[in-house]
Amino acid sequence: MTQHKVWKNVLAALALAALLQPALPARAAVEQRDVTHSQPLPMGRSAAADQTADHSAEQKPVVNQFLLEGEGAPASETVRKELPTYTAADKAAEKELEQLNRAYAKEQLQAQRAKIKARKEAEKRRDEARDARQTYPLDFDAARFQKRSLQVKGQPIVFRAYEGLVYTAKPYAADYERLNVYIPEAYFKGGSVHGYTAATAPIFLPNEVGDYLPGQAGTPSETSRHGGANAILRALSRGCVVVAPAIRGRTLQDKDGRYIGKAPALIVDYKAAVRYIRYNRGKGLLPAGNPERILAAGTSAGGALASLLGATGNAPDYEEDLRDIGAARERDDVFAVQAYCPITNLDHADMAYEWMFHGVPLTVEQRPGGTPAEQTNRAVRNGAETEAPAAGDPAAQDSLRKSFATYLNDLALKDDSGNLLNLSEDGEGLFKEYLQGKYVEAAQQALDNGIDLGNQAWLTISGGRVIYADLGLYARTVKRIKGTPAFDAFDLGTGENQEFGSPVTDKRHFTWYSLQQSGALPLPKQAEEKAEDERFALAWRRAEGQPRERLVLRKAQIAREKAQEALPLAQYLADSKTIRMLNPMDYIGTPDSTVAPHWRIRHGVRDRDTSLAIPALLALRLQNAGVRTDFRAVWGYGHDGDYDLDQLFDWMDAAVQEADQAEADGATKRTVEQEYLMDWVYPDDGTRKQQQ
Ligand code: DHB
């Protein structure tokens, strides 16, 4: 089940409790509905308290509304029911119930107040800690550079290198919250590169985050794992200004042992880098690059990060954290995103993984040590692979697999023709066909390029056309490299568990399902909880007019609520806001963010680090929100990126041209929206500058 669903149930239970509360005390509520008592009773005074004579002597028939609703009798019918004998003990119980409710309401109010107070104190401590950290200047110093020259395809690329610039005023980790800037030398002489000038050059913003670990600031290189110049040097050769930030990650600790790189640190840093660019370009300190043409790029966790940046432009959720690190007060929306195999949508990735790989043998890299999840979650790339006997508990696989259909159907995604991409509970449907189509497309391209696909049993090829991709057979062919659940492990053994830690807790869950299954806390299973709620509602209804019964019930209910509230949830489960702040899906198509208007998403056909469903959901969500999205599975690659840099920069050129044309045509709607959002996020305090 989705976490969303679980919370919906929790909320429903709370709503039910809230609904029941005003109905108390029971006797008064019943008598208010008594057709013979048309006068409402004064608030807070029970009917019984007004009775001086023996109550049983004047029994009156009442309309039992609960009975009417609960048993489904037609509303027109008036059902009359005799109340049971009302004794002194009943009166006492009624009074006690009333007192109990008052006391509990007061207790809850006090708890609420205490929480607010604690939050304010925490904020104050955070501010003090921030003030105590060293301050770094945000101003870019254009005079401090090195001139360098490297070659791309035999041609010299001359550029200025500005390295190690701290991009935020109050960093937690100044050795990570720093960036490198590279600018083609031609721009300092009024020249142009690949048709761009100092003013129009797109800004390439690559991150080197992998595995949610701290990411280094990238540097240009003539060699890369795919041969030839790396993405940064290629970007320079294509006329880009490059800004390559280092980024905090899940393992970082400060000198006191507090964790300083847990979610949402990575996205807060990336946003701060964008703001640093706008700030310094706006002040005229950064000598080149168009801040309205920023292309964010990354692979895997870095692809997830680039996607997150593109999806959450200027979203208010991040404001507090940006302020905490002293980010420049600027916009942080970007123009375009290149995401290679994004390991994203982590709170639903377990479901997607089981939908694709349930029942498939697990391939593990044989390395000693670690927890079972650490063993099974180590990505197998180049190492020797051996098949493990079982991938995990079949019941968990089945449960997660089924939840995927529910989650997907809730998203209501559509293909280009407007068809709903749904799945039935058994995992079949148009969404599956959509993914098959992605693999067919990739295979067709390979075939067209002369690659022999004869040994690919999962593909059906006829007359030079790839006509079918069997997803079940595909999964068995590529095998799975992660256990169940793939991301939120019951034993907290994955990198993602560590990513969702807190300043004081290294590893936490980020799905309700895994928290429940882990057994770390005595949480009732969702089904049990629902059954319990239903049992209570029924018992409550049946006990109408029986204050002693209701007193017992209410006491049990309060005890249950208190037990739940007393659980140290925050030690085991990341809070819902942090989980949201790491999921681009939660921002696309909402009014809370400025989404990048151009996206390119690539996922290797052999990739088993996450299900193809995950980038597909992202792409469809974007397309459905009217965002230009180029999404493909790529033949010949597994979990990888930067393998098609020429096409990437061709795509960037086309996107820039299109946007420049739209701007020249006066399509300014987006700008108006941005300004509106900015006024909301930053009430003008006089520090904001106009973009040039
Ligand atoms: C990466 C790979 C994973 O399998 C994962 O779960 C998280 C990140 C990566 O390569 O960045």
GROMACS .gro file of C-alpha atoms in nm, residues 350 400 485 487-490 497 509-520:
model
   20
  350ASP     CA    1   0.999  -0.088  -0.383
  400LEU     CA    2   0.436  -0.464  -0.281
  485PRO     CA    3   1.218  -0.447  -0.049
  487PHE     CA    4   1.507   0.039  -0.129
  488ASP     CA    5   1.349   0.062   0.214
  489ALA     CA    6   1.500  -0.253   0.364
  490PHE     CA    7   1.342  -0.403   0.676
  497ASN     CA    8   1.783   0.410   0.449
  509HIS     CA    9   1.267   0.399   0.705
  510PHE     CA   10   1.083   0.608   0.452
  511THR     CA   11   0.781   0.389   0.384
  512TRP     CA   12   0.514   0.297   0.631
  513TYR     CA   13   0.511  -0.053   0.491
  514SER     CA   14   0.874  -0.129   0.570
  515LEU     CA   15   0.850   0.032   0.911
  516GLN     CA   16   0.554  -0.191   0.991
  517GLN     CA   17   0.715  -0.503   0.854
  518SER     CA   18   1.044  -0.432   1.030
  519GLY     CA   19   0.882  -0.492   1.366
  520ALA     CA   20   1.096  -0.213   1.511
   0.00000   0.00000   0.00000
